[in-house]
mmCIF file of C-alpha atoms in Angstrom:
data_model
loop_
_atom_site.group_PDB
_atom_site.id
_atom_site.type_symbol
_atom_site.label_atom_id
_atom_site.label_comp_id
_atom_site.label_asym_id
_atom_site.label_seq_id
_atom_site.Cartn_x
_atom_site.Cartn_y
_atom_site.Cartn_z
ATOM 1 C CA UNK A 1 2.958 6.345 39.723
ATOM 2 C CA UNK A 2 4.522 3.572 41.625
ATOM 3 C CA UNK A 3 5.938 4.044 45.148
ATOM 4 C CA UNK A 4 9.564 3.563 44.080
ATOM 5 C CA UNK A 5 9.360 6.565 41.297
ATOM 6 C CA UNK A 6 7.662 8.580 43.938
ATOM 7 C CA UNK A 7 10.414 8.039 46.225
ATOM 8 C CA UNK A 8 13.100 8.894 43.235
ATOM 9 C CA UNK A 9 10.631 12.473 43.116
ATOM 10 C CA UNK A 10 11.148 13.044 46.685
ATOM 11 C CA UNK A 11 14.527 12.018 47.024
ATOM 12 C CA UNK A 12 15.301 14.378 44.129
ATOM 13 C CA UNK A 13 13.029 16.975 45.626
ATOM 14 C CA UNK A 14 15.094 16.811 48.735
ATOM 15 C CA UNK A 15 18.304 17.005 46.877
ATOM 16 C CA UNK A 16 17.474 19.991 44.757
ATOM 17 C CA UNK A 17 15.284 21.992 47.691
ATOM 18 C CA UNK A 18 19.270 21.213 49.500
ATOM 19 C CA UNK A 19 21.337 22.963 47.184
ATOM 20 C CA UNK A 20 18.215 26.224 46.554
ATOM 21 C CA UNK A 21 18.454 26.960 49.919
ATOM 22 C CA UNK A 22 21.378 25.940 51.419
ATOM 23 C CA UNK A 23 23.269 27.393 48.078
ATOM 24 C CA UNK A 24 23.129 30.668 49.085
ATOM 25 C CA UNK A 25 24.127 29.743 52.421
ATOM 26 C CA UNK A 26 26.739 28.522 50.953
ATOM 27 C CA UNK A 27 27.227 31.893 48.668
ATOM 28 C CA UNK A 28 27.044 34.152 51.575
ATOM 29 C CA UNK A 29 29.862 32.118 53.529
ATOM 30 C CA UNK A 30 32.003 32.423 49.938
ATOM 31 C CA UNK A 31 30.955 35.921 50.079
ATOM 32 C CA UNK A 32 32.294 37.529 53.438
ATOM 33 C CA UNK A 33 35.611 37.249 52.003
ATOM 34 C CA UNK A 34 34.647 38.575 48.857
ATOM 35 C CA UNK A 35 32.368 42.042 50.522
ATOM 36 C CA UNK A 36 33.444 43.036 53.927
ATOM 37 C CA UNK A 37 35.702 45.155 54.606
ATOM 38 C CA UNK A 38 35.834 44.721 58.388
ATOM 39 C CA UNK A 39 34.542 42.896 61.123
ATOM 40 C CA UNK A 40 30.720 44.792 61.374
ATOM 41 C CA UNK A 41 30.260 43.908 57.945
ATOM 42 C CA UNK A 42 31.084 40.308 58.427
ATOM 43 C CA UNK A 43 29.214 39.904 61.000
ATOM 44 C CA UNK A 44 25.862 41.576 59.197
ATOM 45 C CA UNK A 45 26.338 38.912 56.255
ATOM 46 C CA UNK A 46 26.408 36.047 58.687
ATOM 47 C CA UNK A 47 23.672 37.416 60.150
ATOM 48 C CA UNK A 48 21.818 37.200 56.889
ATOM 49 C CA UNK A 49 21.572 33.344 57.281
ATOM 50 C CA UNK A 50 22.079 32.532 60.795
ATOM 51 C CA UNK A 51 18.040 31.806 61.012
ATOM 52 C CA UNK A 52 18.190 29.843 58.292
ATOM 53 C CA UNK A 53 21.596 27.718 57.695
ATOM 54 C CA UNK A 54 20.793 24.633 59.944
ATOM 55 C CA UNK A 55 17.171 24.557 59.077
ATOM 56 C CA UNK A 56 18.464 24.383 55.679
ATOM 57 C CA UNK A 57 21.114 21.309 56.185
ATOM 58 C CA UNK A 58 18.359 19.487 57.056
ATOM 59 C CA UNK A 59 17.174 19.102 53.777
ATOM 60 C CA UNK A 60 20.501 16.854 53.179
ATOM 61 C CA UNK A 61 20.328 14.861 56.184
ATOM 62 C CA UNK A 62 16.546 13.829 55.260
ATOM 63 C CA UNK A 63 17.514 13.073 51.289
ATOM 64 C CA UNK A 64 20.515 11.117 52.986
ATOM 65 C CA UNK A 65 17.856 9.369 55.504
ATOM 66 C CA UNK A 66 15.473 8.785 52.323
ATOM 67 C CA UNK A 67 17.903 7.092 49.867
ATOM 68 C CA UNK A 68 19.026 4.601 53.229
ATOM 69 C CA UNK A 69 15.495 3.540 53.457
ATOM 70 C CA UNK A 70 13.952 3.834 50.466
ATOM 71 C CA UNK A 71 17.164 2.581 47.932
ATOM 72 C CA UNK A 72 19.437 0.739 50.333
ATOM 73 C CA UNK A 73 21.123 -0.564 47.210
ATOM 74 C CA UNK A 74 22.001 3.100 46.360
ATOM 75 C CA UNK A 75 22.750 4.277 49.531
ATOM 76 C CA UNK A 76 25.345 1.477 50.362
ATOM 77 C CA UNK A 77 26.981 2.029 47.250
ATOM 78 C CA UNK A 78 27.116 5.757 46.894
ATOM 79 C CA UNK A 79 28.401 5.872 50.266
ATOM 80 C CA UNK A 80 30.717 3.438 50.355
ATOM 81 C CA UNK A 81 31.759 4.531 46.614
ATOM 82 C CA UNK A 82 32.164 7.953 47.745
ATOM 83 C CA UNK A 83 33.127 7.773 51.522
ATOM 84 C CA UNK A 84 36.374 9.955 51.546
ATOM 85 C CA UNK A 85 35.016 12.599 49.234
ATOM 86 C CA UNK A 86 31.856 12.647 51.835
ATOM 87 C CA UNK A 87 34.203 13.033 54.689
ATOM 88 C CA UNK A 88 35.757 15.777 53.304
ATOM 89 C CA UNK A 89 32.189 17.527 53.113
ATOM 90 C CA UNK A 90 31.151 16.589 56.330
ATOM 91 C CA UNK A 91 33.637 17.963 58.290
ATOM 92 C CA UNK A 92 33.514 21.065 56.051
ATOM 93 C CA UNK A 93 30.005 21.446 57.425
ATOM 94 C CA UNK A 94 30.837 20.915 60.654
ATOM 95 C CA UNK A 95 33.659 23.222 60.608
ATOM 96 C CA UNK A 96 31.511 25.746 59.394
ATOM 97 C CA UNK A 97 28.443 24.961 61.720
ATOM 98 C CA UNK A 98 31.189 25.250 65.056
ATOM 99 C CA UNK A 99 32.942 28.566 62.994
ATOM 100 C CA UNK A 100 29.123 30.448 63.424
ATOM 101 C CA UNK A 101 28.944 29.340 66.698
ATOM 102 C CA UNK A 102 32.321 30.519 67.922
ATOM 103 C CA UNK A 103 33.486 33.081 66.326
ATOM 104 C CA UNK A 104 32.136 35.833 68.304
ATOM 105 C CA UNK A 105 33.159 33.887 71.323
ATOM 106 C CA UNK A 106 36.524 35.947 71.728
ATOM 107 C CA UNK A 107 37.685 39.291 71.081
ATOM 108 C CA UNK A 108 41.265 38.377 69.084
ATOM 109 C CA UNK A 109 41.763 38.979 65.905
ATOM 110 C CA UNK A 110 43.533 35.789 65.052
ATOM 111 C CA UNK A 111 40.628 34.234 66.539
ATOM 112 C CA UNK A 112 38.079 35.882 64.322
ATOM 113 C CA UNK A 113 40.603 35.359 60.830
ATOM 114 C CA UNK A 114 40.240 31.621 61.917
ATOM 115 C CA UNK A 115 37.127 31.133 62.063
ATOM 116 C CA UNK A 116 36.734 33.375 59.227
ATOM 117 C CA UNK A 117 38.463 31.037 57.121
ATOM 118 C CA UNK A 118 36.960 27.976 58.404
ATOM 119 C CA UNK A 119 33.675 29.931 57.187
ATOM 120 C CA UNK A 120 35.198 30.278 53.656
ATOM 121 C CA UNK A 121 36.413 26.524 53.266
ATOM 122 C CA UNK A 122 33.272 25.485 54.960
ATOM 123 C CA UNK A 123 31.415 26.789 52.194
ATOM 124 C CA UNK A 124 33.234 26.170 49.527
ATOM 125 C CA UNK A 125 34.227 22.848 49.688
ATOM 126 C CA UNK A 126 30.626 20.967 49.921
ATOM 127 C CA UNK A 127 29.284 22.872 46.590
ATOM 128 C CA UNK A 128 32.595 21.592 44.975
ATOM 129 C CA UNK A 129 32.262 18.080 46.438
ATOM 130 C CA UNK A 130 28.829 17.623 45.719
ATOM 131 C CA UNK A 131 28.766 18.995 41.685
ATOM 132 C CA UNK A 132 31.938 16.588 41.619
ATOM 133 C CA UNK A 133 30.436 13.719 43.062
ATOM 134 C CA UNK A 134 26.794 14.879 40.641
ATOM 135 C CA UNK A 135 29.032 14.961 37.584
ATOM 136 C CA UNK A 136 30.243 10.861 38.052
ATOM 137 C CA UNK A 137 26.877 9.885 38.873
ATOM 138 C CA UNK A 138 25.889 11.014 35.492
ATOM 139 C CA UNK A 139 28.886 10.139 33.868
ATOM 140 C CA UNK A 140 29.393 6.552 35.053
ATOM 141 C CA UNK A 141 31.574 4.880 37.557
ATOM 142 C CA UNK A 142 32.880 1.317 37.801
ATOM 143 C CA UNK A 143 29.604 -0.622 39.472
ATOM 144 C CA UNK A 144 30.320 -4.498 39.607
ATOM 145 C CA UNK A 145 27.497 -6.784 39.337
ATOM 146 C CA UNK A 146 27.639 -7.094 43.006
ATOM 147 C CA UNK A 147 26.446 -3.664 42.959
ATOM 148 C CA UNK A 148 29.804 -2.411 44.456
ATOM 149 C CA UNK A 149 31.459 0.834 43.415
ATOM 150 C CA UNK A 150 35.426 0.615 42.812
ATOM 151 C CA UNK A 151 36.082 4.263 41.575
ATOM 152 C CA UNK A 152 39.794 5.521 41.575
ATOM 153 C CA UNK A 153 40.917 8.736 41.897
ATOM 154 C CA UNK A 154 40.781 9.556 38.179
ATOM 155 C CA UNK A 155 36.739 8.506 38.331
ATOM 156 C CA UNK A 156 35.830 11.183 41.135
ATOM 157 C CA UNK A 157 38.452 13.993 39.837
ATOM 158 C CA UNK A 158 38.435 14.728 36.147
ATOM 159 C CA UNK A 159 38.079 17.924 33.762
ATOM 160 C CA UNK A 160 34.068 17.419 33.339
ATOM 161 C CA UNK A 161 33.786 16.632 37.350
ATOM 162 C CA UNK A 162 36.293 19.666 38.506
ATOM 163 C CA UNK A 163 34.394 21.938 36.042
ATOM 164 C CA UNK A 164 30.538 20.672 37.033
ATOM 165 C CA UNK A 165 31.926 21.382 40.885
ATOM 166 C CA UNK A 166 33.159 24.840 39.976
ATOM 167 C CA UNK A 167 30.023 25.636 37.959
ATOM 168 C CA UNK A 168 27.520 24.624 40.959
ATOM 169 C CA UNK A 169 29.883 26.698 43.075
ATOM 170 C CA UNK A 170 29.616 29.701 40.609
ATOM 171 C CA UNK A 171 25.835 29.318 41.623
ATOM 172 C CA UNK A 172 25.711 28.567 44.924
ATOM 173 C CA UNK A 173 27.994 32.285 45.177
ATOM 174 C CA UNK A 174 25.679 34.317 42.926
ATOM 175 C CA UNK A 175 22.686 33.258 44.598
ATOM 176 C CA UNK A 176 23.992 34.355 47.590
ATOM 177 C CA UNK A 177 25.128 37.425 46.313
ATOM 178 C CA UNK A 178 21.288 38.037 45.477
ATOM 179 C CA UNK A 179 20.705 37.148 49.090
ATOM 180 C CA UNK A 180 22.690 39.570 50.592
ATOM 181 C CA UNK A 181 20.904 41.899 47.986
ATOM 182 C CA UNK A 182 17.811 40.865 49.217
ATOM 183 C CA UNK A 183 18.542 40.878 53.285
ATOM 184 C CA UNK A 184 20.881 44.516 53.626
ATOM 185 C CA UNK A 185 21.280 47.588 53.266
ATOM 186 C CA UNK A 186 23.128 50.101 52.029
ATOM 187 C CA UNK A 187 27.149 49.583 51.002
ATOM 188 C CA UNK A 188 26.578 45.532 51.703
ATOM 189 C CA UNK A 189 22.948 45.727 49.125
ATOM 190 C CA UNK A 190 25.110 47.930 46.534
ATOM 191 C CA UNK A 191 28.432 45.979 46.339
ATOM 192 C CA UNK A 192 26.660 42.271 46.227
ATOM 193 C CA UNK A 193 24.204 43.359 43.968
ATOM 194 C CA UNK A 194 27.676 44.857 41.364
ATOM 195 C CA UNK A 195 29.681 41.678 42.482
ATOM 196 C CA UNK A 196 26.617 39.604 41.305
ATOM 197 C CA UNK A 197 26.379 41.572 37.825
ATOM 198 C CA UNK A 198 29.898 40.958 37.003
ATOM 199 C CA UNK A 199 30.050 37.326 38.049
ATOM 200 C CA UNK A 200 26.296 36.429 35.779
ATOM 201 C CA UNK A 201 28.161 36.352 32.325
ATOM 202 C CA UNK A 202 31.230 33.889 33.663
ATOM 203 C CA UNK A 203 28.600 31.914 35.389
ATOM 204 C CA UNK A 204 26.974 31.486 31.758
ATOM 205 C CA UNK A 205 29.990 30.470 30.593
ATOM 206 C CA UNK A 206 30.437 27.970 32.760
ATOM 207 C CA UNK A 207 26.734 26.463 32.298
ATOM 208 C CA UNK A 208 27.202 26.971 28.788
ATOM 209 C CA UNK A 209 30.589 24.179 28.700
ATOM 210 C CA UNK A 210 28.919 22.191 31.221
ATOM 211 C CA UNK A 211 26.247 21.276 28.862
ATOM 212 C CA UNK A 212 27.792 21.107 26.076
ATOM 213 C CA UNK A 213 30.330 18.629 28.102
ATOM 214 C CA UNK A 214 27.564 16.707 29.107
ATOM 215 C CA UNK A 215 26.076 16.325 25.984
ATOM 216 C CA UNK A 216 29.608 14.683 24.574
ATOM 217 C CA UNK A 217 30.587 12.368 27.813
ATOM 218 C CA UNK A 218 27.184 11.035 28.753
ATOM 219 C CA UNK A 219 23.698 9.815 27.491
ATOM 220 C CA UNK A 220 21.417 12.465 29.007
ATOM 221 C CA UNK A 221 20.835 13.834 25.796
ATOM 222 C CA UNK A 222 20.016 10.655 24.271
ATOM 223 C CA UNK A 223 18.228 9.302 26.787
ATOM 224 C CA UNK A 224 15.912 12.449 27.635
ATOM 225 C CA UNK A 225 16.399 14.809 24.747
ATOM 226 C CA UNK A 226 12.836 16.660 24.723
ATOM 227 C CA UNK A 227 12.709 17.782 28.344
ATOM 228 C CA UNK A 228 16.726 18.249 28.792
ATOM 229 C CA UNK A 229 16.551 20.869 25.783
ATOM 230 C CA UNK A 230 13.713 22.353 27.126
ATOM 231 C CA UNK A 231 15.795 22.979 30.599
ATOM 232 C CA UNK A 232 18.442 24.267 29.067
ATOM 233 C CA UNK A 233 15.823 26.917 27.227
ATOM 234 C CA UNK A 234 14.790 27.785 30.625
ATOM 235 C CA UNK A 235 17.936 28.375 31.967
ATOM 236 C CA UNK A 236 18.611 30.582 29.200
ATOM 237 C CA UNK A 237 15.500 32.646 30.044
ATOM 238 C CA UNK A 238 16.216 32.645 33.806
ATOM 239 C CA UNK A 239 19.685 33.262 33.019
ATOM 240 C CA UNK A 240 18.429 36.801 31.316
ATOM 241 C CA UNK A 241 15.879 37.646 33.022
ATOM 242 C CA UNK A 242 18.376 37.375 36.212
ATOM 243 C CA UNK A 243 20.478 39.879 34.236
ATOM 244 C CA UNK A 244 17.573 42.157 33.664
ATOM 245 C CA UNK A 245 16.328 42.418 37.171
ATOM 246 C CA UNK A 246 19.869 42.980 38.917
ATOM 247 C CA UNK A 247 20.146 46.176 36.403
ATOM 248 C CA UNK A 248 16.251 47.005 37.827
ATOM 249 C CA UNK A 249 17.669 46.437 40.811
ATOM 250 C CA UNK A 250 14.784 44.064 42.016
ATOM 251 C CA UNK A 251 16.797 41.978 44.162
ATOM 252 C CA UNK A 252 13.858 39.622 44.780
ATOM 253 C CA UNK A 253 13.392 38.754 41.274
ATOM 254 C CA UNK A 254 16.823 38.305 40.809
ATOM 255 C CA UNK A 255 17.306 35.767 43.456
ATOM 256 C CA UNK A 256 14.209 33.510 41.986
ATOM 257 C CA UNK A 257 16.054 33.580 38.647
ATOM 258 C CA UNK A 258 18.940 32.061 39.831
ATOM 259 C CA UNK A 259 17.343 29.886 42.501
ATOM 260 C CA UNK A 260 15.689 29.226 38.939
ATOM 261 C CA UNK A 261 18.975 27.978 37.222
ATOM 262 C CA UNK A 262 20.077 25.770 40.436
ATOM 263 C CA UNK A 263 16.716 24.245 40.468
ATOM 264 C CA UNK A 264 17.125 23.624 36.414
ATOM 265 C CA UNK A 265 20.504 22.039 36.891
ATOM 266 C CA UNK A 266 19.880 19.596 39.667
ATOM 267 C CA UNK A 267 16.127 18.515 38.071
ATOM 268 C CA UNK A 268 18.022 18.160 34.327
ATOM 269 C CA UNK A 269 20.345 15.564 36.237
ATOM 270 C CA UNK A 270 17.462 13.763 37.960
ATOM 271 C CA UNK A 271 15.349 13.776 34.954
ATOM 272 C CA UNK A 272 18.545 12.094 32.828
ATOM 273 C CA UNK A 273 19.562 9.685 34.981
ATOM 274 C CA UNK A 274 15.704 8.453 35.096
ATOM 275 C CA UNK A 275 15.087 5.361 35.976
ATOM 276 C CA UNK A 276 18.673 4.727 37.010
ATOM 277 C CA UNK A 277 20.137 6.264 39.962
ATOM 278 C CA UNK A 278 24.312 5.323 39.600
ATOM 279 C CA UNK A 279 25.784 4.687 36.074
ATOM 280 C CA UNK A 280 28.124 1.467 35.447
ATOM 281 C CA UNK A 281 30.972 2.013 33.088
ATOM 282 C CA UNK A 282 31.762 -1.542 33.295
ATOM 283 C CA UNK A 283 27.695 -2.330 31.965
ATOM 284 C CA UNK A 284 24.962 -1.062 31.663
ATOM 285 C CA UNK A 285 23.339 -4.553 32.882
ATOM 286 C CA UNK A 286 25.321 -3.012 36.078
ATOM 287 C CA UNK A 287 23.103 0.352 36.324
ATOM 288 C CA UNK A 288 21.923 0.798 39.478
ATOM 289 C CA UNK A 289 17.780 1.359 38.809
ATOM 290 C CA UNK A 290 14.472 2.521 40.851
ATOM 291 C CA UNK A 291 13.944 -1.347 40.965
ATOM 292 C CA UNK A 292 16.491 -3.081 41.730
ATOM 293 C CA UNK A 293 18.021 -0.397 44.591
ATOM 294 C CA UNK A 294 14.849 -0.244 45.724
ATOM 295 C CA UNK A 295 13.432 -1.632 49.599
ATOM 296 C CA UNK A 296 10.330 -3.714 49.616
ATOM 297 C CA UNK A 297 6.525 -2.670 48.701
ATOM 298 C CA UNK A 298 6.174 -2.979 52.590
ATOM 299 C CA UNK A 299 8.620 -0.412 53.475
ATOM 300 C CA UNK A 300 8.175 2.058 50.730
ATOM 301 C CA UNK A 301 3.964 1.887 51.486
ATOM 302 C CA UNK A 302 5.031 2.339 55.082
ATOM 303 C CA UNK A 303 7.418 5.494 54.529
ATOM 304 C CA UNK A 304 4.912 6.773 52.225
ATOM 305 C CA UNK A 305 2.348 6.814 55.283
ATOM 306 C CA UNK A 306 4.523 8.139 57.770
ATOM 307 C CA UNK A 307 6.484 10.977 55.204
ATOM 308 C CA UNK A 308 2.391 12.149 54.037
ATOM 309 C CA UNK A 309 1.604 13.027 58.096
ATOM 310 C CA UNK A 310 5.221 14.611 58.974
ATOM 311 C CA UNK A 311 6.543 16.314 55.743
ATOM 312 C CA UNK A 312 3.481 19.299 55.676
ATOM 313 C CA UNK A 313 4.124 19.955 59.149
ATOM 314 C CA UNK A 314 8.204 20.087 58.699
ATOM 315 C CA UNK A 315 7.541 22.383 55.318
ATOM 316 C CA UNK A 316 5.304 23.849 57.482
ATOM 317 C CA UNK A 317 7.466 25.348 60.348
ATOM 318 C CA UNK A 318 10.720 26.490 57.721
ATOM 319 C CA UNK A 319 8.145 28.823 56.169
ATOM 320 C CA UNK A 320 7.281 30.440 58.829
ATOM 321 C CA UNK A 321 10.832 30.639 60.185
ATOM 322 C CA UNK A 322 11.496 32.549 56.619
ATOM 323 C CA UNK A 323 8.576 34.771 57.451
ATOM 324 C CA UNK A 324 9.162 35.709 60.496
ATOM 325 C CA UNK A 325 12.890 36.440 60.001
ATOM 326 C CA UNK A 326 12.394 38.194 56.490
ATOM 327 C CA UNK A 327 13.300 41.581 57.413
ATOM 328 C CA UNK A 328 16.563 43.236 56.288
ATOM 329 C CA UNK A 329 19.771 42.792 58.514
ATOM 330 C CA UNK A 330 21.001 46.141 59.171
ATOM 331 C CA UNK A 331 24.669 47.082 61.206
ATOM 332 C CA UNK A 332 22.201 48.675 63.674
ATOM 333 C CA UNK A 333 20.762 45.162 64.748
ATOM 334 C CA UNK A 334 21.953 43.216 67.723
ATOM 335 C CA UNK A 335 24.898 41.058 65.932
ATOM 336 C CA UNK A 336 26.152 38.173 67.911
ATOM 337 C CA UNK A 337 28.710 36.239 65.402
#
């Protein structure tokens, strides 16, 4: 394997570990609106993931800090392609990040329903963003042989981008439905764990049109037929199975399933776009590749070094942070949100 295919791995790695873990983040913010019924209760479910949510955002930053120095090429034009639509996700995180930290800060109820809500669009508006942003790369956007992206509006925001951001939503808010599952008790366990049951079979159907959409608007199919087929047979199976185990009522099993299906998803895309990383509608001579995005031998050998003695140690400390805070949150716990 050559250093610029491991770094596509990694990078991809980085980008799919994101969305696993910080997806039910993300579900669990989506979810206070959806599962308490008063302030106790809202404070349990942010409790669920306050040990884990900015542990978890690092996975973007480092994916982001990958692609600059391993693909400059691909950075530069990404970000520049997609700079307004990146905004808009950034300062959802950071609205969300300062809503955790502050909302227990005062006693007011209009305080509280602020934050609150800057807790809801905080987490809704990245998954959107980023399974919009996901869908175009796969599609194709204008690319220029100057390796400069000049997207409009109708490029970023279309039918197949709008419904790949609400299906990666749908996910990121059932696996954190299985999260709350997995980290309460009592009413809290029992509602997400219904909630999650009823949402599963629209979540199929929204997997279900997403691939069939992607089979008709892009070459995935073409391109990596075999292995794309063979994730969507997964997902099926995880897709059931996840079914099966929230009637058992084996929360843990159920959240692997559909950690399962967002894992499936973002790997399919990766795997399809393979060895390009951005699609040219103007030409495919215009594709952005591993090879010609990609920084020098020097630079990839040397990141290669320096990621083999930092990454175990980094992996390292997030489990244990998962183990040591993998007890259930109960309403009789100190709660300081």
């Amino acid at each position: 394997m050559e250093l610029n295919e491991l770094w596509f791995l990694l990078i991809a790695v980085l980008f799919t570990g994101f969305f696993f873990l910080e997806g039910f983040d993300f579900g669990v913010g989506m979810a206070t609106r959806l599962l308490s019924r008063n302030d106790l209760q809202t404070r349990v479910l942010i409790n669920t993931i306050g040990p884990f949510w900015d542990a978890n955002e690092v996975w973007l930053i480092t994916a982001a800090g990958a692609m600059f120095a391993a693909f400059p090429e691909w950075y530069s034009t990404m970000f520049s392609g997609y700079y307004l639509v990146l905004t808009l996700i950034l300062l959802a995180l950071i609205g969300r990040g300062v809503a955790f930290e502050f909302r227990g800060k005062g006693r007011g109820e209009a305080w509280k329903k602020t934050w609150d809500v800057a807790i809801l669009i905080g987490s809704f508006v990245p998954p959107m963003l980023f399974g919009m942003i996901f869908a175009s790369l796969v599609k194709g956007v204008p690319i220029d042989q100057n390796m400069e992206m000049t997207a409009g509006f109708s490029d970023i925001v279309n039918g197949y981008s709008v419904w790949a951001g609400l299906t990666v939503t749908g996910l990121c808010l059932l696996h954190g439905l299985n999260f709350i599952s997995l980290r309460t008790v009592g009413e809290l366990r029992e509602k997400s764990r219904v909630l999650a049951a009823k949402l599963l079979p629209m979540q199929a159907v929204l997997m279900a049109v997403l691939v069939g959409w992607t089979f008709m608007v892009t070459d995935l199919f073409e391109r990596q037929g075999f292995l794309l087929t063979a994730a969507v047979l997964l997902g099926v199976i995880a897709f059931v199975l996840a079914r099966h185990f929230l009637r058992q009522g084996r929360e843990g099993w159920a959240f692997g399933m559909t950690g399962a299906m967002i894992l499936l998803t973002f790997v399919s895309m990766f795997i399809g776009l393979f060895p390009r990383v951005m699609v040219s509608t103007i030409d495919s001579a215009f594709d952005l590749t591993l090879y010609n995005a990609a920084s020098s031998p020097y630079t990839l050998k040397a990141m290669t070094i320096v990621a083999a003695v930092l990454l175990p140690f980094v992996l390292a400390y997030q489990a244990w942070s998962y183990f040591v805070f993998h007890k259930r949150v109960t309403e009789k716990d100190h709660l300081e949100y």
